[in-house]
Amino acid sequence: MSKLANKVAIVTGATIGMGQAIAERFAAEGAAIVAGGRDPERGKALIDRIRAAGGRAELVTGDIGTLETNQALVARAKEAFGGADILVANAGILGIGSVTEVSLETWHECIATNLHAVFYLCRAGIPELQARGGGSIVINGSIAAMKAFPNHPAYCASKGALIPLVKQLALDYGPTIRANVMCPGPVDTPLLWDSAKAFPDPAVAVQNAGARTALKRLGLPADIANLALFLASNDSSWITGGAFTIDGGALVS
């Protein structure tokens, strides 16, 4: 039986990279998907692929760093599918620049997208999970919550805040709602290549990122989707408040 049969999942940042892999994997496991993203063309392509494979999916475009977009995602889930069972807060941006160099606009945009958006999605979505008897919240963080990277203070600060936030969610909304955060290392996505621009030679930086892990390779979006599926499904029914490193051994290398 499909692991997410009859479930409804909201996935932010679903039109590219890890979010796209999560949305497609969840749909393949039986979930109806409400996908959030900024790019209408990529979003339409995602929805078309899911529907062509026999799945159910809807798209909401907008700035995930606003309360209104998160409310629209929840409203679409309720209108189209009757509510929501799973929240996947995946959207994220980098905000490259040291503390003395990063623009205030970039700092605030990074915090809004990586941290405020998680709060907004949970604030809007948790009542819907409660109305359906509970559910699972999966947040996509980063090993940047545990390790500094050159010229990434906004990113590291915003991702670092997600670990205590998920513990608070687990405490306040258990036993019916579980909440966990994934902490990926270097995953081969456009975001990784954007991050590498903080280094003198981006291509070398990406190559080194994989080579310096214990498993000697970059992660794939599918690797993250596998963990997200585990945390969203009943396979992890006694797991909440956890921060799960998925980095190929980057932190131990």
XYZ file of N, CA and C in Angstrom:
759
model
N 0.848 -1.196 0.000
C 0.000 0.000 0.000
C 0.884 1.246 0.000
N 0.443 2.278 -0.703
C 1.204 3.519 -0.755
C 1.320 4.134 0.635
N 2.476 4.695 0.936
C 2.741 5.206 2.281
C 1.922 6.444 2.625
N 1.474 7.199 1.610
C 0.737 8.436 1.876
C -0.650 8.420 1.237
N -1.221 7.255 1.094
C -2.549 7.144 0.483
C -3.560 7.969 1.266
N -4.364 8.739 0.528
C -5.444 9.560 1.093
C -4.942 10.723 1.936
N -3.652 11.036 1.850
C -3.112 12.182 2.571
C -3.030 13.388 1.638
N -3.017 14.567 2.239
C -2.854 15.814 1.492
C -1.615 16.520 2.022
N -0.686 16.832 1.135
C 0.581 17.442 1.537
C 0.755 18.806 0.877
N 1.084 19.800 1.677
C 1.500 21.107 1.173
C 3.021 21.117 1.151
N 3.602 21.429 -0.002
C 5.061 21.447 -0.159
C 5.473 22.798 -0.702
N 6.247 23.555 0.056
C 6.719 24.855 -0.427
C 8.056 24.693 -1.144
N 8.359 25.639 -2.022
C 9.578 25.533 -2.820
C 9.567 24.274 -3.658
N 8.381 23.938 -4.196
C 8.185 22.633 -4.825
C 8.510 22.599 -6.307
N 8.894 23.717 -6.878
C 9.057 23.753 -8.336
C 10.487 23.514 -8.786
N 11.408 23.248 -7.849
C 12.810 23.061 -8.230
C 13.533 22.297 -7.124
N 14.579 21.589 -7.488
C 15.490 20.995 -6.521
C 14.845 19.992 -5.580
N 15.173 20.112 -4.295
C 14.691 19.167 -3.295
C 13.180 19.192 -3.160
N 12.585 20.378 -3.226
C 11.140 20.488 -3.105
C 10.418 19.772 -4.231
N 10.946 19.883 -5.436
C 10.352 19.185 -6.581
C 10.420 17.680 -6.374
N 11.573 17.197 -5.925
C 11.726 15.761 -5.687
C 10.771 15.279 -4.604
N 10.597 16.076 -3.553
C 9.685 15.707 -2.469
C 8.251 15.660 -2.987
N 7.826 16.689 -3.717
C 6.455 16.729 -4.223
C 6.163 15.532 -5.115
N 7.076 15.203 -6.015
C 6.840 14.093 -6.934
C 6.876 12.753 -6.204
N 7.757 12.614 -5.226
C 7.816 11.359 -4.466
C 6.553 11.168 -3.629
N 6.097 12.239 -2.985
C 4.878 12.154 -2.181
C 3.676 11.812 -3.057
N 3.604 12.429 -4.241
C 2.504 12.126 -5.156
C 2.536 10.666 -5.587
N 3.736 10.148 -5.846
C 3.866 8.744 -6.235
C 3.447 7.807 -5.118
N 3.519 8.295 -3.876
C 3.110 7.491 -2.720
C 1.655 7.733 -2.324
N 0.905 8.428 -3.186
C -0.529 8.537 -2.992
C -1.047 9.845 -2.454
N -0.163 10.792 -2.119
C -0.619 12.059 -1.549
C -1.119 13.014 -2.630
N -2.159 13.759 -2.309
C -2.530 14.914 -3.111
C -1.596 16.054 -2.727
N -1.113 16.800 -3.709
C -0.080 17.806 -3.487
C -0.611 19.207 -3.738
N -0.358 20.097 -2.801
C -0.511 21.531 -3.045
C 0.897 22.103 -3.055
N 1.358 22.488 -4.232
C 2.734 22.924 -4.432
C 2.823 24.438 -4.395
N 3.798 24.943 -3.666
C 4.071 26.367 -3.633
C 5.367 26.674 -4.340
N 5.408 27.771 -5.076
C 6.633 28.164 -5.763
C 6.487 29.536 -6.386
N 7.620 30.127 -6.754
C 7.612 31.470 -7.343
C 7.437 31.455 -8.858
N 7.829 30.358 -9.505
C 7.898 30.323 -10.960
C 6.674 29.614 -11.538
N 5.764 30.335 -12.188
C 4.547 29.703 -12.720
C 4.824 28.631 -13.769
N 5.827 28.839 -14.618
C 6.107 27.865 -15.673
C 6.626 26.559 -15.094
N 7.585 26.650 -14.163
C 8.075 25.427 -13.519
C 6.965 24.767 -12.715
N 6.130 25.595 -12.088
C 5.027 25.053 -11.315
C 4.044 24.295 -12.172
N 3.688 24.861 -13.307
C 2.753 24.183 -14.212
C 3.338 22.867 -14.702
N 4.644 22.870 -15.011
C 5.285 21.644 -15.480
C 5.225 20.555 -14.407
N 5.442 20.944 -13.152
C 5.359 19.986 -12.046
C 3.953 19.415 -11.925
N 2.958 20.283 -11.920
C 1.574 19.836 -11.786
C 1.202 18.912 -12.947
N 1.617 19.272 -14.145
C 1.327 18.445 -15.316
C 1.951 17.061 -15.187
N 3.184 16.985 -14.684
C 3.845 15.674 -14.536
C 3.116 14.815 -13.505
N 2.749 15.424 -12.404
C 2.062 14.658 -11.359
C 0.718 14.157 -11.879
N -0.022 15.010 -12.536
C -1.328 14.604 -13.057
C -1.194 13.564 -14.154
N -0.185 13.707 -15.002
C 0.021 12.730 -16.078
C 0.328 11.345 -15.523
N 0.932 11.307 -14.328
C 1.239 10.033 -13.691
C 0.072 9.496 -12.865
N -1.076 10.190 -12.928
C -2.253 9.734 -12.218
C -2.452 10.355 -10.855
N -1.621 11.338 -10.497
C -1.721 11.966 -9.196
C -2.628 13.185 -9.199
N -2.798 13.758 -8.025
C -3.615 14.959 -7.848
C -2.701 16.081 -7.359
N -2.838 17.240 -7.954
C -1.941 18.347 -7.584
C -2.554 19.687 -7.947
N -2.248 20.684 -7.120
C -2.639 22.062 -7.351
C -1.422 22.946 -7.114
N -1.430 24.131 -7.720
C -0.299 25.059 -7.613
C -0.751 26.387 -7.039
N 0.068 26.928 -6.134
C -0.106 28.287 -5.637
C 1.224 29.005 -5.816
N 1.224 30.106 -6.547
C 2.449 30.883 -6.731
C 2.400 32.130 -5.855
N 3.588 32.598 -5.475
C 3.662 33.802 -4.659
C 4.910 33.810 -3.808
N 5.053 34.854 -3.033
C 6.208 35.029 -2.158
C 5.958 34.261 -0.858
N 6.682 33.167 -0.659
C 6.457 32.312 0.501
C 6.830 33.022 1.802
N 7.553 34.133 1.716
C 7.929 34.874 2.900
C 6.823 35.747 3.458
N 5.619 35.652 2.876
C 4.484 36.426 3.360
C 3.429 35.505 3.970
N 2.697 36.020 4.938
C 1.616 35.256 5.540
C 0.546 34.941 4.505
N 0.283 35.887 3.616
C -0.801 35.721 2.651
C -0.585 34.516 1.738
N 0.640 34.311 1.255
C 0.907 33.162 0.378
C 0.728 31.853 1.127
N 1.165 31.807 2.360
C 1.001 30.586 3.153
C -0.469 30.318 3.449
N -1.223 31.356 3.718
C -2.667 31.186 3.912
C -3.331 30.690 2.633
N -2.852 31.173 1.489
C -3.413 30.736 0.210
C -3.127 29.260 -0.039
N -1.951 28.777 0.349
C -1.632 27.359 0.207
C -2.589 26.502 1.022
N -2.826 26.907 2.248
C -3.717 26.144 3.119
C -5.152 26.214 2.595
N -5.559 27.381 2.147
C -6.918 27.530 1.605
C -7.112 26.658 0.375
N -6.102 26.580 -0.498
C -6.208 25.735 -1.689
C -6.300 24.264 -1.298
N -5.529 23.854 -0.301
C -5.599 22.461 0.152
C -6.993 22.132 0.664
N -7.579 23.061 1.402
C -8.912 22.824 1.956
C -9.963 22.812 0.860
N -9.855 23.752 -0.077
C -10.832 23.861 -1.155
C -10.763 22.671 -2.107
N -9.539 22.287 -2.484
C -9.375 21.251 -3.502
C -9.455 19.840 -2.941
N -8.949 19.659 -1.714
C -8.800 18.295 -1.200
C -9.395 18.073 0.186
N -10.008 19.092 0.763
C -10.667 18.932 2.044
C -9.829 19.232 3.265
N -8.586 19.652 3.076
C -7.733 19.972 4.221
C -6.290 19.580 3.965
N -5.538 19.400 5.032
C -4.122 19.033 4.906
C -3.729 18.104 6.038
N -2.829 17.176 5.723
C -2.295 16.230 6.701
C -0.801 16.405 6.918
N -0.114 16.981 5.927
C 1.344 17.084 5.948
C 1.742 18.478 5.497
N 2.627 19.107 6.251
C 3.216 20.381 5.853
C 4.701 20.157 5.623
N 5.180 20.476 4.434
C 6.614 20.402 4.145
C 7.105 21.814 3.855
N 7.792 22.404 4.824
C 8.344 23.752 4.681
C 9.744 23.616 4.106
N 9.836 23.701 2.796
C 11.088 23.418 2.100
C 11.730 24.655 1.485
N 10.960 25.676 1.155
C 11.494 26.822 0.417
C 12.655 27.471 1.160
N 13.662 27.874 0.412
C 14.804 28.530 1.036
C 15.637 29.301 0.029
N 16.310 30.354 0.505
C 17.245 31.124 -0.309
C 18.521 31.339 0.495
N 19.535 31.905 -0.145
C 20.864 31.971 0.469
C 21.164 33.269 1.208
N 21.065 34.397 0.531
C 21.434 35.656 1.172
C 22.924 35.787 1.421
N 23.732 35.626 0.372
C 25.190 35.634 0.512
C 25.705 37.033 0.832
N 26.680 37.078 1.722
C 27.324 38.329 2.099
C 27.640 38.325 3.576
N 28.826 38.770 3.937
C 29.206 38.828 5.344
C 28.339 39.847 6.086
N 28.413 39.831 7.405
C 27.564 40.710 8.214
C 27.755 42.179 7.834
N 28.976 42.582 7.539
C 29.228 43.984 7.206
C 28.972 44.304 5.741
N 28.756 43.277 4.905
C 28.591 43.499 3.473
C 27.197 43.184 2.948
N 26.481 42.266 3.581
C 25.169 41.874 3.077
C 24.209 43.059 3.182
N 23.403 43.251 2.150
C 22.447 44.351 2.187
C 21.332 44.035 3.174
N 20.742 45.080 3.726
C 19.619 44.874 4.642
C 18.467 44.180 3.932
N 18.257 44.502 2.670
C 17.190 43.866 1.898
C 17.430 42.366 1.779
N 18.675 41.983 1.477
C 19.006 40.562 1.344
C 18.855 39.844 2.677
N 19.343 40.473 3.755
C 19.214 39.855 5.089
C 17.743 39.587 5.409
N 16.899 40.590 5.256
C 15.495 40.451 5.631
C 14.769 39.460 4.716
N 15.120 39.438 3.440
C 14.498 38.481 2.522
C 14.870 37.051 2.901
N 16.119 36.837 3.278
C 16.583 35.498 3.665
C 15.869 35.033 4.934
N 15.799 35.893 5.933
C 15.112 35.529 7.175
C 13.633 35.289 6.911
N 13.023 36.096 6.059
C 11.600 35.935 5.750
C 11.325 34.606 5.053
N 12.173 34.252 4.089
C 11.948 33.039 3.309
C 12.284 31.784 4.102
N 13.373 31.815 4.846
C 13.870 30.610 5.513
C 13.271 30.377 6.895
N 12.830 31.448 7.558
C 12.338 31.301 8.928
C 10.891 31.768 9.073
N 10.611 33.007 8.699
C 9.245 33.503 8.857
C 8.253 32.632 8.084
N 8.641 32.178 6.888
C 7.734 31.368 6.076
C 7.352 30.069 6.770
N 8.283 29.486 7.531
C 7.983 28.260 8.267
C 6.953 28.551 9.349
N 7.161 29.641 10.065
C 6.202 30.064 11.081
C 4.831 30.304 10.465
N 4.792 31.011 9.335
C 3.511 31.328 8.695
C 2.789 30.056 8.241
N 3.533 29.121 7.625
C 2.902 27.889 7.153
C 2.340 27.088 8.318
N 3.107 27.005 9.389
C 2.631 26.262 10.560
C 1.446 26.980 11.207
N 1.507 28.278 11.291
C 0.409 29.047 11.901
C -0.890 28.840 11.121
N -0.789 28.860 9.794
C -1.975 28.691 8.961
C -2.396 27.227 8.850
N -1.410 26.329 8.842
C -1.695 24.937 8.531
C -2.027 24.049 9.715
N -1.486 24.334 10.887
C -1.701 23.451 12.038
C -3.182 23.288 12.374
N -4.004 24.336 12.352
C -5.426 24.111 12.620
C -6.071 23.115 11.659
N -5.613 23.090 10.401
C -6.163 22.131 9.446
C -5.702 20.711 9.771
N -4.445 20.560 10.179
C -3.978 19.234 10.609
C -4.770 18.760 11.825
N -4.996 19.666 12.761
C -5.756 19.302 13.958
C -7.185 18.898 13.609
N -7.774 19.593 12.639
C -9.149 19.292 12.256
C -9.277 17.899 11.644
N -8.176 17.378 11.081
C -8.200 16.057 10.474
C -7.609 14.989 11.402
N -7.408 15.358 12.663
C -6.950 14.385 13.646
C -5.460 14.335 13.859
N -4.716 15.224 13.205
C -3.264 15.267 13.385
C -2.530 15.164 12.060
N -1.215 15.056 12.141
C -0.423 14.970 10.918
C 1.053 15.143 11.206
N 1.794 15.475 10.155
C 3.249 15.579 10.265
C 3.741 16.866 9.627
N 4.677 17.519 10.304
C 5.349 18.705 9.773
C 6.804 18.341 9.512
N 7.255 18.568 8.300
C 8.644 18.291 7.912
C 9.259 19.599 7.425
N 10.309 20.037 8.095
C 10.978 21.290 7.747
C 12.335 20.961 7.128
N 12.660 21.635 6.042
C 13.963 21.425 5.415
C 14.934 22.493 5.908
N 15.859 22.077 6.757
C 16.864 22.982 7.295
C 18.174 22.849 6.537
N 19.260 22.702 7.276
C 20.583 22.610 6.642
C 21.620 22.306 7.712
N 22.730 21.690 7.286
C 23.848 21.566 8.221
C 24.445 22.935 8.535
N 23.985 23.964 7.812
C 24.397 25.329 8.152
C 23.856 25.748 9.512
N 22.911 24.980 10.055
C 22.457 25.222 11.419
C 23.521 24.842 12.437
N 24.494 24.039 12.014
C 25.496 23.481 12.916
C 26.921 23.849 12.531
N 27.087 24.466 11.361
C 28.419 24.732 10.826
C 28.405 26.054 10.081
N 29.428 26.863 10.269
C 29.529 28.138 9.560
C 30.098 27.933 8.158
N 29.650 28.755 7.242
C 30.170 28.762 5.878
C 30.541 30.197 5.525
N 31.591 30.407 4.745
C 32.020 31.765 4.428
C 30.904 32.591 3.787
N 30.674 33.770 4.329
C 29.736 34.739 3.753
C 28.288 34.245 3.707
N 27.886 33.438 4.699
C 26.515 32.926 4.758
C 25.836 33.236 6.102
N 26.028 34.391 6.719
C 25.445 34.599 8.052
C 23.921 34.582 8.057
N 23.292 35.154 7.050
C 21.824 35.168 7.018
C 21.290 33.752 6.875
N 21.910 32.983 6.010
C 21.478 31.605 5.786
C 21.688 30.763 7.040
N 22.874 30.839 7.621
C 23.177 30.035 8.806
C 22.270 30.422 9.974
N 22.044 31.706 10.173
C 21.191 32.149 11.280
C 19.761 31.676 11.090
N 19.243 31.798 9.868
C 17.853 31.412 9.618
C 17.666 29.909 9.726
N 18.632 29.135 9.251
C 18.526 27.681 9.352
C 18.751 27.207 10.789
N 19.634 27.883 11.511
C 19.886 27.517 12.895
C 18.653 27.660 13.762
N 17.822 28.640 13.463
C 16.621 28.876 14.263
C 15.576 27.784 14.098
N 15.674 26.998 13.030
C 14.647 25.993 12.761
C 14.705 24.821 13.737
N 15.873 24.538 14.297
C 15.978 23.393 15.203
C 15.214 23.636 16.500
N 15.423 24.753 17.203
C 14.580 24.985 18.385
C 13.114 25.197 18.036
N 12.831 25.751 16.871
C 11.438 25.926 16.471
C 10.741 24.583 16.334
N 11.406 23.608 15.715
C 10.751 22.310 15.517
C 10.557 21.588 16.843
N 11.475 21.784 17.777
C 11.294 21.195 19.106
C 10.074 21.803 19.801
N 9.891 23.098 19.629
C 8.732 23.763 20.216
C 7.439 23.270 19.586
N 7.436 23.106 18.267
C 6.255 22.580 17.585
C 5.915 21.187 18.098
N 6.946 20.345 18.253
C 6.716 18.984 18.730
C 6.114 18.983 20.123
N 6.603 19.867 20.971
C 6.123 19.928 22.357
C 4.703 20.476 22.427
N 4.441 21.542 21.702
C 3.165 22.230 21.823
C 2.019 21.504 21.127
N 2.308 20.723 20.074
C 1.225 20.163 19.272
C 1.169 18.637 19.276
N 2.081 17.986 20.033
C 1.924 16.567 20.253
C 0.749 16.343 21.185
N 0.164 15.148 21.216
C 0.642 13.941 20.540
C 0.092 13.738 19.145
N -0.815 14.605 18.680
C -1.443 14.320 17.390
C -0.634 14.819 16.197
N 0.228 15.816 16.412
C 1.052 16.352 15.327
C 2.517 16.124 15.656
N 3.236 15.559 14.701
C 4.677 15.377 14.838
C 5.393 16.436 14.003
N 6.578 16.851 14.445
C 7.352 17.854 13.717
C 8.827 17.504 13.779
N 9.485 17.515 12.635
C 10.908 17.195 12.552
C 11.572 18.068 11.499
N 12.882 18.241 11.631
C 13.629 19.048 10.675
C 14.751 18.211 10.064
N 14.872 18.293 8.737
C 15.976 17.669 8.016
C 17.106 18.684 7.892
N 18.344 18.203 7.988
C 19.505 19.090 7.872
C 20.427 18.570 6.779
N 20.113 18.887 5.511
C 20.936 18.389 4.411
C 22.304 19.053 4.365
N 23.257 18.283 3.849
C 24.558 18.822 3.492
C 24.544 19.234 2.030
N 25.655 19.076 1.320
C 25.716 19.536 -0.068
C 24.913 18.639 -1.008
N 23.834 19.175 -1.545
C 22.952 18.450 -2.454
C 23.040 19.121 -3.824
N 23.102 18.324 -4.864
C 23.294 18.830 -6.221
C 22.004 19.484 -6.726
N 21.848 20.743 -6.379
C 20.703 21.546 -6.795
C 21.197 22.919 -7.235
N 20.356 23.712 -7.903
C 20.761 25.075 -8.256
C 21.172 25.900 -7.041
N 20.563 25.636 -5.870
C 20.920 26.394 -4.671
C 22.379 26.153 -4.280
N 22.851 24.926 -4.438
C 24.252 24.629 -4.121
C 25.180 25.423 -5.030
N 24.845 25.490 -6.301
C 25.689 26.236 -7.235
C 25.648 27.733 -6.935
N 24.498 28.226 -6.490
C 24.423 29.626 -6.072
C 25.298 29.866 -4.840
N 25.255 28.911 -3.907
C 26.071 29.031 -2.692
C 27.550 29.059 -3.027
N 27.930 28.292 -4.045
C 29.341 28.209 -4.418
C 29.890 29.518 -4.957
N 29.005 30.445 -5.311
C 29.459 31.739 -5.806
C 30.166 32.550 -4.724
N 30.027 32.116 -3.476
C 30.734 32.796 -2.385
C 32.216 32.427 -2.365
N 32.621 31.466 -3.209
C 34.003 31.004 -3.263
C 34.661 31.492 -4.550
N 35.993 31.586 -4.573
C 36.684 32.103 -5.759
C 36.382 31.324 -7.035
N 36.311 29.981 -6.948
C 36.019 29.138 -8.108
C 34.812 28.271 -7.779
N 33.606 28.662 -8.204
C 32.394 27.926 -7.832
C 32.414 26.459 -8.230
N 32.912 26.144 -9.427
C 32.921 24.751 -9.874
C 33.808 23.891 -8.978
N 34.939 24.413 -8.594
C 35.832 23.686 -7.693
C 35.196 23.540 -6.317
N 34.505 24.581 -5.878
C 33.845 24.539 -4.576
C 32.788 23.443 -4.534
N 32.016 23.303 -5.612
C 30.997 22.252 -5.672
C 31.654 20.877 -5.684
N 32.694 20.742 -6.488
C 33.410 19.454 -6.549
C 33.981 19.094 -5.181
N 34.565 20.053 -4.513
C 35.150 19.807 -3.196
C 34.086 19.467 -2.154
N 32.911 20.074 -2.293
C 31.843 19.825 -1.325
C 31.474 18.347 -1.289
N 31.420 17.717 -2.455
C 31.138 16.293 -2.493
C 32.327 15.456 -2.061
N 33.502 15.833 -2.510
C 34.710 15.056 -2.216
C 35.046 15.053 -0.733
N 34.642 16.089 -0.011
C 34.988 16.201 1.401
C 33.997 15.507 2.331
N 32.967 14.909 1.783
C 32.057 14.128 2.622
C 32.641 12.734 2.838
N 32.174 12.053 3.868
C 32.641 10.689 4.126
C 32.251 9.744 3.002
N 31.129 10.004 2.345
C 30.660 9.139 1.262
C 31.156 9.604 -0.108
N 31.923 10.681 -0.140
C 32.632 11.142 -1.342
C 31.709 11.443 -2.523
N 30.547 11.981 -2.232
C 29.673 12.417 -3.321
C 28.697 13.459 -2.807
N 28.160 14.240 -3.755
C 27.066 15.141 -3.423
C 25.798 14.330 -3.165
N 24.918 14.887 -2.354
C 23.599 14.300 -2.224
C 22.771 14.583 -3.462
N 21.720 13.806 -3.636
C 20.774 14.011 -4.716
C 19.430 14.440 -4.127
N 18.638 15.213 -4.876
C 17.320 15.565 -4.366
C 16.512 14.351 -3.927
N 16.684 13.231 -4.620
C 15.963 12.009 -4.252
C 16.359 11.516 -2.867
N 17.603 11.737 -2.457
C 18.023 11.337 -1.113
C 17.220 12.084 -0.060
N 16.998 13.363 -0.295
C 16.250 14.187 0.657
C 14.775 13.801 0.633
N 14.261 13.505 -0.560
C 12.865 13.082 -0.666
C 12.621 11.789 0.101
N 13.601 10.897 0.102
C 13.465 9.639 0.855
C 13.301 9.907 2.348
N 14.107 10.810 2.886
C 14.007 11.135 4.308
C 12.698 11.865 4.602
N 12.312 12.791 3.731
C 11.059 13.517 3.924
C 9.877 12.556 3.957
N 9.892 11.562 3.068
C 8.818 10.570 3.046
C 8.775 9.787 4.351
N 9.926 9.374 4.837
C 9.983 8.647 6.108
C 9.385 9.484 7.237
N 9.763 10.748 7.317
C 9.296 11.605 8.405
C 7.821 11.970 8.267
N 7.309 12.005 7.050
C 5.905 12.333 6.838
C 4.986 11.141 7.061
N 5.508 9.941 6.887
C 4.681 8.735 6.905
C 4.620 8.114 8.293
N 3.791 7.100 8.416
C 3.665 6.382 9.684
C 4.895 5.551 10.023
N 5.843 5.437 9.103
C 7.094 4.734 9.408
C 7.847 5.418 10.543
N 7.591 6.705 10.755
C 8.270 7.455 11.811
C 7.291 7.878 12.900
N 6.318 7.018 13.197
C 5.215 7.409 14.074
C 5.635 7.701 15.512
N 6.841 7.288 15.919
C 7.303 7.597 17.281
C 8.494 8.551 17.261
N 8.551 9.375 16.231
C 9.653 10.327 16.074
C 9.088 11.733 15.961
N 9.502 12.608 16.860
C 9.102 14.014 16.791
C 10.129 14.874 17.507
N 10.243 16.113 17.070
C 11.187 17.048 17.671
C 12.629 16.799 17.287
N 12.852 15.994 16.240
C 14.214 15.612 15.871
C 14.818 16.477 14.784
N 16.141 16.565 14.794
C 16.910 17.223 13.731
C 17.780 16.159 13.086
N 17.512 15.839 11.828
C 18.130 14.705 11.165
C 19.151 15.171 10.128
N 20.412 14.919 10.428
C 21.479 15.252 9.490
C 21.457 14.261 8.340
N 21.460 14.792 7.116
C 21.539 13.956 5.924
C 22.534 14.629 5.000
N 23.802 14.282 5.190
C 24.876 15.068 4.564
C 26.008 14.232 3.995
N 25.817 12.920 3.872
C 26.903 12.081 3.347
C 28.111 12.033 4.238
N 27.941 12.473 5.480
C 29.067 12.510 6.405
C 29.884 13.787 6.324
N 29.272 14.872 5.841
C 30.021 16.130 5.732
C 30.472 16.653 7.079
N 29.635 16.494 8.098
C 29.997 17.049 9.403
C 31.045 16.232 10.144
N 31.239 15.001 9.728
C 32.226 14.165 10.410
C 33.519 14.048 9.623
N 33.577 14.693 8.479
C 34.755 14.575 7.615
C 35.765 15.685 7.913
